[in-house]
Amino acid sequence: MQSLSRKNYSNEFVSKFKGDESGDLSPRQTPGVLYSKAIPTPVPQPHLIAWTEDFAQELGISTPNEDDLAVLAGNKVTSSMQPYAACYAGHQFGNWAGQLGDGRAITLGEWESQGKNWELQLKGVGPTPYSRRADGRAVLRSSVREYLMSEAMHHLGVPTTRALSLVSSGEEILRDMFYNGNPEYEPGAIVMRTSPSFLRFGNFEILAARHEIDNLQKLVNWTIDEFYPHLTGENRIISWYKEVIQKTASLMVEWQRVGFVHGVMNTDNMSILGLTIDYGPFSFIDDYNPGFTPNTTDLPGRRYAFGNQPSVGYWNLGKLGNALLPLFEKPDELEEAMQTYEETFWRKYYEMMANKLGLDNVEKDDLTLVAQFEKVLSSLNPDMTIFYQLLTYLPKDLLEEESILDYFNDSFYEIPTGNGRKSFFDLIQKYQDRLKQNSISEEESRERMEKANPRFVLRNYLLHQAIEELEKGESSLFEKLRVALKDPYSKNHDEFFKKRPDWANDKAGCSMLSCSS
C-alpha cells in the first residue's frame, strides 16, 4: 500500500503531447495544445467525508493521512505530479459548441497499479483556462451525487469511472441551481474520480475542427497503443473505431437495463472507453417513461430522454467518425463501421431483455412480446425497478386478472383501469405462456432475472435527502446508501424498496436538475 502524498506518479499523457505550460489560469482559447498546466487552488478547511476503501485497496492506496487529505483537497501537489486540464470540444444538445475543456477538473497524474495506469482527477478544485466564466468549484450537492452514483453504477455492473474520495472544502459557493436567476450559497466539496482515461469524443473533435491533423493522428495512435493494444496492422484505426462503436452500444444497453438516464449526452461527455462519465443531472427512472429527462436544460425538446439514449449514442458516434475523416482517404470505411452500431445494439438489447424476463433467448417469435412489454409499461408507467422485481418472483399459480393486478399493485403509481387493466393482464398472460416454452429450468430463469434486475437503485429523492442531511452535519442516510449501493441485487436493503413518494414529484432536486447539478 502506498500513500497518495508519497507516490511517484506517472505522467504519460503530459509527456506525449504538447501542452500550455504557462500555468496561466485565465479563460482563453488554446490552439495547438491538448492540455494546459493547471495548479489546484487551495481550500480553507478540507474535511474527508468519504473514502472508497475497497477500491483504494484494489489500487494499493493507503488510508489517507493529513498529507494525503491535502492532496485530495487540491491543497498539495507533489513533486512528481504534473497537474493539467484537458482541452476538448463538443456538440452540446446537437449544436457545435467549439472549445470546452476541463472547466472544473484537474488531473494530478497517473497511479500505476498491477501494470495499469489510473488517472487521478480532482473535480471542483478551482479555475482552469477552460472554466470560461465559472469559478471551477463544485458544491456538496453535485459532488455527493457524482461520488455515490459512480460507485452505484460500478456495483450494478455498468461501465463507469470511479470515485475515491469526497472532501468538503470549508467554503461557500454561489450557485444558481436551475439557471432561473435565484443563486444561493452552498457548501463546497471536491471529488477525486479515477479512470484509466478521461478521453472523450470531444478530445478528437477539437483537433479535427482546428485542422491539427498531426495532433489528431498522434492522439489516435496513442489511444490505441495505450487502451486497445490488441489492435495491430494498417487497418487498426478503423478496427478501433468499430470497438468504440461496440462499447458505446453496449453501454447504451446497460443504461436501458437498469433505467439510468444520463441527462446530458453531449459528445464531450462520451467516453472513448465506453464508460459512463461526467455525472450531472442524471436520474434513474422511477415510473417507466421513455420520455423522461432529468435535465431542465433539456426541455422542452427532451433530446436526452431515457428512450432516446440509444439513438443519441449513434449520433454522437457519427460526430466522432466525422472527426476521424481526415485520417482516411475516403469516408466509406467509417460509414460501413457506423452501420455495425444498430446490429450490435439490438443483439445486445435482446440478450439483455431475455435476462430481464428470464427467457432462454429472444427468438423472432418473441420480438412481439418484448415490444408489448415496452408498449404496456410506457402507457401504464409502473415503477420500473419494483415491476421487474415483482416479475422476477411472479408466482406460477397467479392466473386470474384480479390476483395478478393485486400482486403488481405496489409497482403502480396509478392503478390501471379499463383498457389499461386489460392490456396489462393480457401481457402477463402471454409472458406466463412464454415461460412454459423455456428450455432452461425455473431456477436458471430466476437466477438470470435476479442478476439482471436490480432491487436497489440510487433514486434522486434518496440522494436529495442524504444531501440535505449532510448539509446539516448528519451522515446516517449517506452511510446507509453507501452500504446499499454495494449490494443492489439482494433483499438486504429493502427499507429502500419503495416507490418515489408523492412529496418528491415536484420537489427541487428530486425529479429534475440543471446541467450545473
Coordinates of C-alpha atoms in Angstrom, one line a residue, residues 81-490:
M81 CA 2.6 15.4 -10.3
Q82 CA 2.1 17.5 -13.4
P83 CA -1.5 18.7 -13.0
Y84 CA -3.3 19.7 -16.1
A85 CA -6.8 20.4 -17.6
A86 CA -7.5 18.7 -20.9
C87 CA -8.6 20.7 -23.9
Y88 CA -11.6 19.3 -25.9
A89 CA -14.7 20.4 -27.8
G90 CA -18.1 19.0 -28.2
H91 CA -21.6 19.1 -29.6
Q92 CA -24.0 20.2 -26.9
F93 CA -27.7 19.5 -27.4
G94 CA -27.0 18.8 -31.0
N95 CA -25.1 22.0 -31.7
W96 CA -21.3 22.6 -32.2
A97 CA -20.0 24.4 -29.1
G98 CA -16.4 24.8 -30.0
Q99 CA -13.7 24.6 -27.4
L100 CA -14.8 23.4 -24.0
G101 CA -12.3 21.6 -21.9
D102 CA -11.9 20.6 -18.2
G103 CA -13.5 23.7 -16.6
R104 CA -13.6 22.3 -13.0
A105 CA -11.5 19.2 -13.2
I106 CA -7.7 18.9 -12.9
T107 CA -5.8 15.6 -13.4
L108 CA -3.0 15.3 -11.0
G109 CA -1.2 12.3 -12.5
E110 CA -1.4 8.6 -13.2
W111 CA -1.3 6.0 -10.5
E112 CA 0.2 2.7 -11.6
S113 CA -1.3 -0.4 -10.1
Q114 CA -0.7 -4.0 -11.3
G115 CA 0.6 -2.8 -14.6
K116 CA -2.3 -0.5 -15.3
N117 CA -2.4 3.3 -15.0
W118 CA -5.3 5.1 -13.4
E119 CA -5.7 8.9 -13.9
L120 CA -6.4 10.6 -10.6
Q121 CA -8.6 13.7 -11.2
L122 CA -9.9 16.3 -8.8
K123 CA -13.3 17.9 -9.6
G124 CA -14.0 21.2 -8.0
V125 CA -10.5 22.5 -7.2
G126 CA -10.6 25.9 -8.9
P127 CA -10.4 27.6 -12.3
T128 CA -8.6 26.3 -15.4
P129 CA -8.1 28.0 -18.7
Y130 CA -11.3 26.2 -19.8
S131 CA -13.6 27.5 -16.9
R132 CA -14.9 30.3 -19.2
R133 CA -16.9 32.5 -16.8
A134 CA -17.1 29.9 -14.0
D135 CA -15.1 29.5 -10.8
G136 CA -14.0 25.9 -11.3
R137 CA -15.6 24.9 -7.9
A138 CA -18.2 22.3 -7.1
V139 CA -20.8 22.2 -4.5
L140 CA -21.6 19.5 -2.0
R141 CA -24.8 18.7 -3.8
S142 CA -23.3 17.8 -7.1
S143 CA -20.2 16.2 -5.5
V144 CA -22.3 13.8 -3.4
R145 CA -24.3 12.9 -6.4
E146 CA -21.2 12.0 -8.5
Y147 CA -19.4 10.2 -5.7
L148 CA -22.4 8.0 -4.8
M149 CA -23.7 7.4 -8.3
S150 CA -20.4 6.4 -10.0
E151 CA -19.9 3.8 -7.3
A152 CA -23.5 2.7 -7.5
M153 CA -23.1 2.2 -11.3
H154 CA -20.0 0.2 -10.7
H155 CA -21.7 -2.2 -8.4
L156 CA -24.6 -2.5 -10.8
G157 CA -22.1 -3.8 -13.3
V158 CA -22.4 -0.8 -15.6
P159 CA -19.0 0.5 -17.1
T160 CA -18.2 3.7 -15.3
T161 CA -15.5 6.0 -13.9
R162 CA -14.9 5.5 -10.2
A163 CA -14.7 7.8 -7.2
L164 CA -12.1 7.5 -4.5
S165 CA -13.0 10.3 -2.1
L166 CA -15.4 13.1 -1.2
V167 CA -14.0 16.1 0.7
S168 CA -15.8 19.2 2.0
S169 CA -13.8 22.4 1.3
G170 CA -14.9 24.6 4.1
E171 CA -16.1 27.4 1.8
E172 CA -19.4 28.6 0.4
I173 CA -20.0 28.5 -3.4
L174 CA -22.6 30.7 -5.1
R175 CA -24.8 28.6 -7.5
D176 CA -28.0 29.2 -9.5
M177 CA -29.3 25.6 -9.3
F178 CA -31.9 26.0 -12.0
Y179 CA -30.4 28.9 -14.0
N180 CA -33.5 30.9 -13.1
G181 CA -31.9 34.0 -11.5
N182 CA -32.1 32.8 -7.9
P183 CA -28.5 32.0 -6.9
E184 CA -27.8 30.8 -3.4
Y185 CA -24.6 29.9 -1.4
E186 CA -24.0 26.2 -1.0
P187 CA -21.2 24.3 0.8
G188 CA -18.3 23.4 -1.5
A189 CA -16.9 19.9 -2.0
I190 CA -14.3 18.1 -4.1
V191 CA -14.4 14.6 -5.6
M192 CA -11.4 12.6 -6.6
R193 CA -12.5 10.5 -9.5
T194 CA -10.5 7.9 -11.4
S195 CA -10.4 6.2 -14.7
P196 CA -7.8 4.6 -17.0
S197 CA -8.6 7.6 -19.2
F198 CA -10.9 10.6 -19.2
L199 CA -10.5 10.9 -23.0
R200 CA -13.8 11.7 -24.6
F201 CA -15.1 12.1 -28.2
G202 CA -14.5 15.8 -27.9
N203 CA -10.8 15.4 -27.5
F204 CA -10.7 14.2 -31.1
E205 CA -13.3 16.7 -32.3
I206 CA -11.3 19.7 -31.3
L207 CA -8.2 18.6 -33.2
A208 CA -10.2 17.9 -36.4
A209 CA -12.1 21.3 -36.1
R210 CA -8.7 23.1 -35.8
H211 CA -7.2 21.1 -38.6
E212 CA -4.5 19.9 -36.3
I213 CA -4.2 16.7 -38.2
D214 CA -0.7 15.7 -36.9
N215 CA -2.0 16.0 -33.3
L216 CA -5.1 14.1 -34.3
Q217 CA -3.1 11.3 -35.8
K218 CA -0.8 11.2 -32.8
L219 CA -3.7 11.1 -30.3
V220 CA -5.5 8.3 -32.1
N221 CA -2.3 6.2 -32.3
W222 CA -1.5 6.8 -28.6
T223 CA -5.1 5.9 -27.6
I224 CA -4.9 2.6 -29.5
D225 CA -1.4 1.8 -28.1
E226 CA -2.5 2.6 -24.5
F227 CA -6.0 1.2 -24.4
Y228 CA -6.5 -1.0 -27.4
P229 CA -3.1 -2.6 -27.7
H230 CA -4.5 -5.8 -29.2
L231 CA -5.3 -3.8 -32.4
T232 CA -2.4 -4.0 -34.9
G233 CA -1.8 -3.6 -38.6
E234 CA -2.5 -0.9 -41.1
N235 CA -6.3 -1.1 -40.6
R236 CA -6.1 -0.7 -36.8
I237 CA -7.7 2.8 -36.8
I238 CA -10.9 1.5 -38.3
S239 CA -10.8 -1.5 -36.1
W240 CA -10.5 0.8 -33.1
Y241 CA -13.4 2.9 -34.2
K242 CA -15.5 -0.3 -34.5
E243 CA -14.6 -1.2 -31.0
V244 CA -15.6 2.2 -29.7
I245 CA -18.9 1.8 -31.5
Q246 CA -19.4 -1.7 -29.9
K247 CA -18.5 -0.4 -26.4
T248 CA -20.9 2.6 -26.8
A249 CA -23.7 0.4 -28.0
S250 CA -23.1 -2.0 -25.0
L251 CA -23.2 1.0 -22.6
M252 CA -26.5 2.2 -24.0
V253 CA -28.0 -1.3 -23.4
E254 CA -26.7 -1.3 -19.8
W255 CA -28.3 2.1 -19.2
Q256 CA -31.6 0.7 -20.5
R257 CA -31.2 -2.4 -18.3
V258 CA -31.0 -0.5 -15.0
G259 CA -33.2 2.5 -16.0
F260 CA -30.4 5.1 -15.9
V261 CA -30.8 8.5 -17.6
H262 CA -27.5 10.4 -18.1
G263 CA -29.3 13.7 -18.8
V264 CA -26.5 15.4 -20.8
M265 CA -25.2 13.2 -23.5
N266 CA -23.1 15.8 -25.3
T267 CA -20.1 14.5 -27.3
D268 CA -17.8 16.0 -24.7
N269 CA -19.4 13.6 -22.1
M270 CA -18.9 10.5 -24.2
S271 CA -16.0 8.3 -23.0
I272 CA -13.7 6.9 -25.7
L273 CA -13.5 3.7 -23.4
G274 CA -17.3 3.2 -23.3
L275 CA -17.6 4.3 -19.7
T276 CA -20.3 6.3 -18.0
I277 CA -18.6 9.6 -17.5
D278 CA -19.4 13.1 -16.1
Y279 CA -22.3 12.7 -13.7
G280 CA -24.5 15.8 -13.8
P281 CA -28.3 15.9 -13.9
F282 CA -28.7 12.1 -14.1
S283 CA -31.5 10.0 -12.7
F284 CA -32.8 6.5 -12.5
I285 CA -36.3 6.4 -13.9
D286 CA -39.0 5.8 -11.2
D287 CA -42.2 5.4 -13.2
Y288 CA -41.4 3.9 -16.6
N289 CA -41.5 6.8 -19.0
P290 CA -39.3 6.7 -22.1
G291 CA -39.8 10.5 -22.5
F292 CA -38.4 11.3 -19.1
T293 CA -35.4 13.6 -18.9
P294 CA -33.9 14.7 -15.5
N295 CA -32.3 17.8 -17.1
T296 CA -34.2 21.1 -17.0
T297 CA -31.8 22.4 -19.7
D298 CA -33.1 19.5 -21.9
L299 CA -36.6 20.9 -22.0
P300 CA -38.8 21.1 -24.0
G301 CA -37.1 19.0 -26.6
R302 CA -36.1 16.1 -24.3
R303 CA -33.2 15.2 -26.6
Y304 CA -31.6 13.2 -23.9
A305 CA -34.7 11.4 -22.6
F306 CA -34.4 7.8 -21.4
G307 CA -35.8 6.3 -24.6
N308 CA -33.7 8.5 -26.9
Q309 CA -30.3 7.5 -25.4
P310 CA -29.5 4.7 -27.9
S311 CA -30.1 6.9 -30.9
V312 CA -28.1 9.8 -29.3
G313 CA -25.3 7.3 -28.8
Y314 CA -25.4 6.6 -32.5
W315 CA -25.5 10.3 -33.4
N316 CA -22.5 11.0 -31.2
L317 CA -20.5 8.2 -32.7
G318 CA -21.2 9.8 -36.1
K319 CA -19.6 13.0 -34.8
L320 CA -16.6 11.1 -33.7
G321 CA -16.4 9.5 -37.1
N322 CA -16.5 12.9 -38.7
A323 CA -13.5 13.9 -36.6
L324 CA -11.6 10.9 -37.8
L325 CA -12.3 11.7 -41.5
P326 CA -9.0 13.5 -42.1
L327 CA -7.2 10.2 -41.4
F328 CA -9.0 8.4 -44.2
E329 CA -8.8 8.9 -48.0
K330 CA -12.5 8.0 -48.3
P331 CA -15.3 8.0 -45.8
D332 CA -16.6 4.6 -46.9
E333 CA -14.9 2.6 -44.1
L334 CA -16.2 4.9 -41.5
E335 CA -19.7 4.8 -42.9
E336 CA -19.6 1.0 -43.0
A337 CA -18.3 0.9 -39.4
M338 CA -21.2 3.1 -38.3
Q339 CA -23.6 0.5 -39.8
T340 CA -22.4 -2.0 -37.2
Y341 CA -24.0 0.1 -34.4
E342 CA -27.6 -0.9 -35.0
E343 CA -26.8 -4.6 -35.2
T344 CA -24.7 -4.6 -32.1
F345 CA -27.2 -2.6 -30.1
W346 CA -30.2 -4.8 -31.0
R347 CA -28.3 -8.0 -30.5
K348 CA -27.2 -6.9 -27.0
Y349 CA -30.5 -5.4 -26.2
Y350 CA -32.4 -8.6 -26.9
E351 CA -29.9 -10.6 -24.9
M352 CA -30.4 -8.2 -22.1
M353 CA -34.2 -8.4 -22.3
A354 CA -34.0 -12.2 -22.3
N355 CA -32.2 -12.0 -19.0
K356 CA -34.6 -9.4 -17.5
L357 CA -37.5 -11.6 -18.5
G358 CA -35.9 -14.9 -17.6
L359 CA -36.1 -16.3 -21.1
D360 CA -33.7 -18.8 -22.6
N361 CA -33.3 -16.4 -25.5
V362 CA -35.3 -14.0 -27.6
E363 CA -36.2 -15.6 -30.9
K364 CA -38.0 -13.9 -33.8
D365 CA -41.3 -15.0 -32.4
D366 CA -40.5 -13.3 -29.1
L367 CA -40.0 -9.8 -30.6
T368 CA -43.7 -9.1 -30.3
L369 CA -43.7 -10.0 -26.6
V370 CA -40.7 -7.7 -25.9
A371 CA -42.4 -4.9 -27.9
Q372 CA -45.6 -5.5 -25.9
F373 CA -43.7 -5.1 -22.6
E374 CA -42.3 -1.7 -23.8
K375 CA -45.8 -0.6 -25.0
V376 CA -47.7 -1.5 -21.9
L377 CA -45.1 -0.2 -19.5
S378 CA -44.8 3.0 -21.4
S379 CA -48.6 3.5 -21.2
L380 CA -49.1 2.5 -17.5
N381 CA -45.9 3.8 -16.1
P382 CA -45.3 1.4 -13.2
D383 CA -42.1 1.8 -11.2
M384 CA -39.5 0.1 -13.3
T385 CA -37.4 -1.3 -10.6
I386 CA -40.3 -2.6 -8.5
F387 CA -42.1 -4.0 -11.5
Y388 CA -39.2 -6.1 -12.7
Q389 CA -38.5 -7.3 -9.1
L390 CA -42.1 -8.5 -8.8
L391 CA -41.9 -10.1 -12.2
T392 CA -38.8 -12.0 -11.1
Y393 CA -40.8 -13.6 -8.3
L394 CA -44.1 -14.0 -10.0
P395 CA -45.9 -17.0 -8.5
K396 CA -46.9 -19.7 -11.1
D397 CA -50.4 -20.0 -9.6
L398 CA -51.5 -16.4 -10.2
L399 CA -53.8 -16.7 -13.2
E400 CA -56.8 -14.5 -12.5
E401 CA -56.9 -10.9 -13.6
E402 CA -57.7 -9.6 -10.1
S403 CA -55.0 -11.6 -8.3
I404 CA -52.3 -10.5 -10.9
L405 CA -53.3 -6.8 -10.6
D406 CA -53.2 -7.1 -6.8
Y407 CA -49.7 -8.8 -7.0
F408 CA -48.3 -5.9 -9.0
N409 CA -50.2 -3.2 -7.1
D410 CA -47.0 -2.0 -5.2
S411 CA -45.4 -1.1 -8.5
F412 CA -48.1 1.2 -9.8
Y413 CA -48.2 5.0 -9.2
E414 CA -51.8 4.8 -10.6
I415 CA -53.8 1.6 -10.6
P416 CA -54.7 0.6 -14.2
T417 CA -58.3 0.7 -15.1
G418 CA -60.3 -0.1 -18.2
N419 CA -58.2 -0.9 -21.3
G420 CA -55.0 -0.4 -19.3
R421 CA -56.0 -3.1 -16.9
K422 CA -56.9 -5.4 -19.7
S423 CA -53.7 -4.8 -21.6
F424 CA -51.6 -5.5 -18.5
F425 CA -53.4 -8.7 -17.8
D426 CA -53.0 -9.8 -21.4
L427 CA -49.3 -9.1 -21.3
I428 CA -48.7 -11.1 -18.1
Q429 CA -50.7 -14.0 -19.6
K430 CA -48.6 -14.1 -22.7
Y431 CA -45.5 -13.9 -20.6
Q432 CA -46.6 -16.8 -18.5
D433 CA -47.3 -18.8 -21.6
R434 CA -43.8 -18.0 -23.0
L435 CA -42.1 -19.1 -19.8
K436 CA -43.6 -22.5 -20.2
Q437 CA -41.7 -22.8 -23.5
N438 CA -38.3 -22.1 -21.9
S439 CA -35.5 -24.7 -22.5
I440 CA -34.0 -23.6 -19.2
S441 CA -35.2 -24.6 -15.7
E442 CA -37.3 -22.3 -13.5
E443 CA -34.3 -21.9 -11.2
E444 CA -32.0 -20.8 -14.0
S445 CA -34.7 -18.4 -15.3
R446 CA -35.0 -16.8 -11.9
E447 CA -31.2 -16.6 -11.5
R448 CA -30.9 -14.7 -14.8
M449 CA -33.6 -12.3 -13.7
E450 CA -32.0 -11.7 -10.3
K451 CA -28.7 -10.8 -11.9
A452 CA -30.3 -8.5 -14.5
N453 CA -32.9 -6.7 -12.4
P454 CA -31.6 -4.5 -9.5
R455 CA -33.6 -4.4 -6.4
F456 CA -31.9 -1.2 -5.1
V457 CA -31.2 1.8 -7.3
L458 CA -30.0 5.2 -6.1
R459 CA -33.1 7.3 -6.6
N460 CA -32.9 11.0 -6.8
Y461 CA -35.1 11.6 -3.8
L462 CA -32.8 9.5 -1.7
L463 CA -29.8 11.4 -2.9
H464 CA -31.6 14.6 -2.1
Q465 CA -32.4 13.5 1.4
A466 CA -28.8 12.4 2.0
I467 CA -27.5 15.8 0.7
E468 CA -29.9 17.7 2.9
E469 CA -28.7 15.7 6.0
L470 CA -25.1 16.2 5.1
E471 CA -25.6 20.0 4.8
K472 CA -26.8 19.8 8.4
G473 CA -23.9 17.7 9.6
E474 CA -25.8 14.4 9.6
S475 CA -24.4 11.4 7.6
S476 CA -26.6 8.4 8.6
L477 CA -28.6 8.2 5.4
F478 CA -25.5 8.9 3.3
E479 CA -23.7 6.0 5.0
K480 CA -26.7 3.7 4.6
L481 CA -26.8 4.4 0.9
R482 CA -23.0 3.7 0.6
V483 CA -23.7 0.3 2.0
A484 CA -26.8 -0.4 0.0
L485 CA -25.3 0.6 -3.4
K486 CA -22.6 -2.1 -3.0
D487 CA -25.3 -4.8 -2.9
P488 CA -28.0 -3.7 -5.3
Y489 CA -29.3 -7.2 -6.3
S490 CA -30.1 -8.5 -2.9

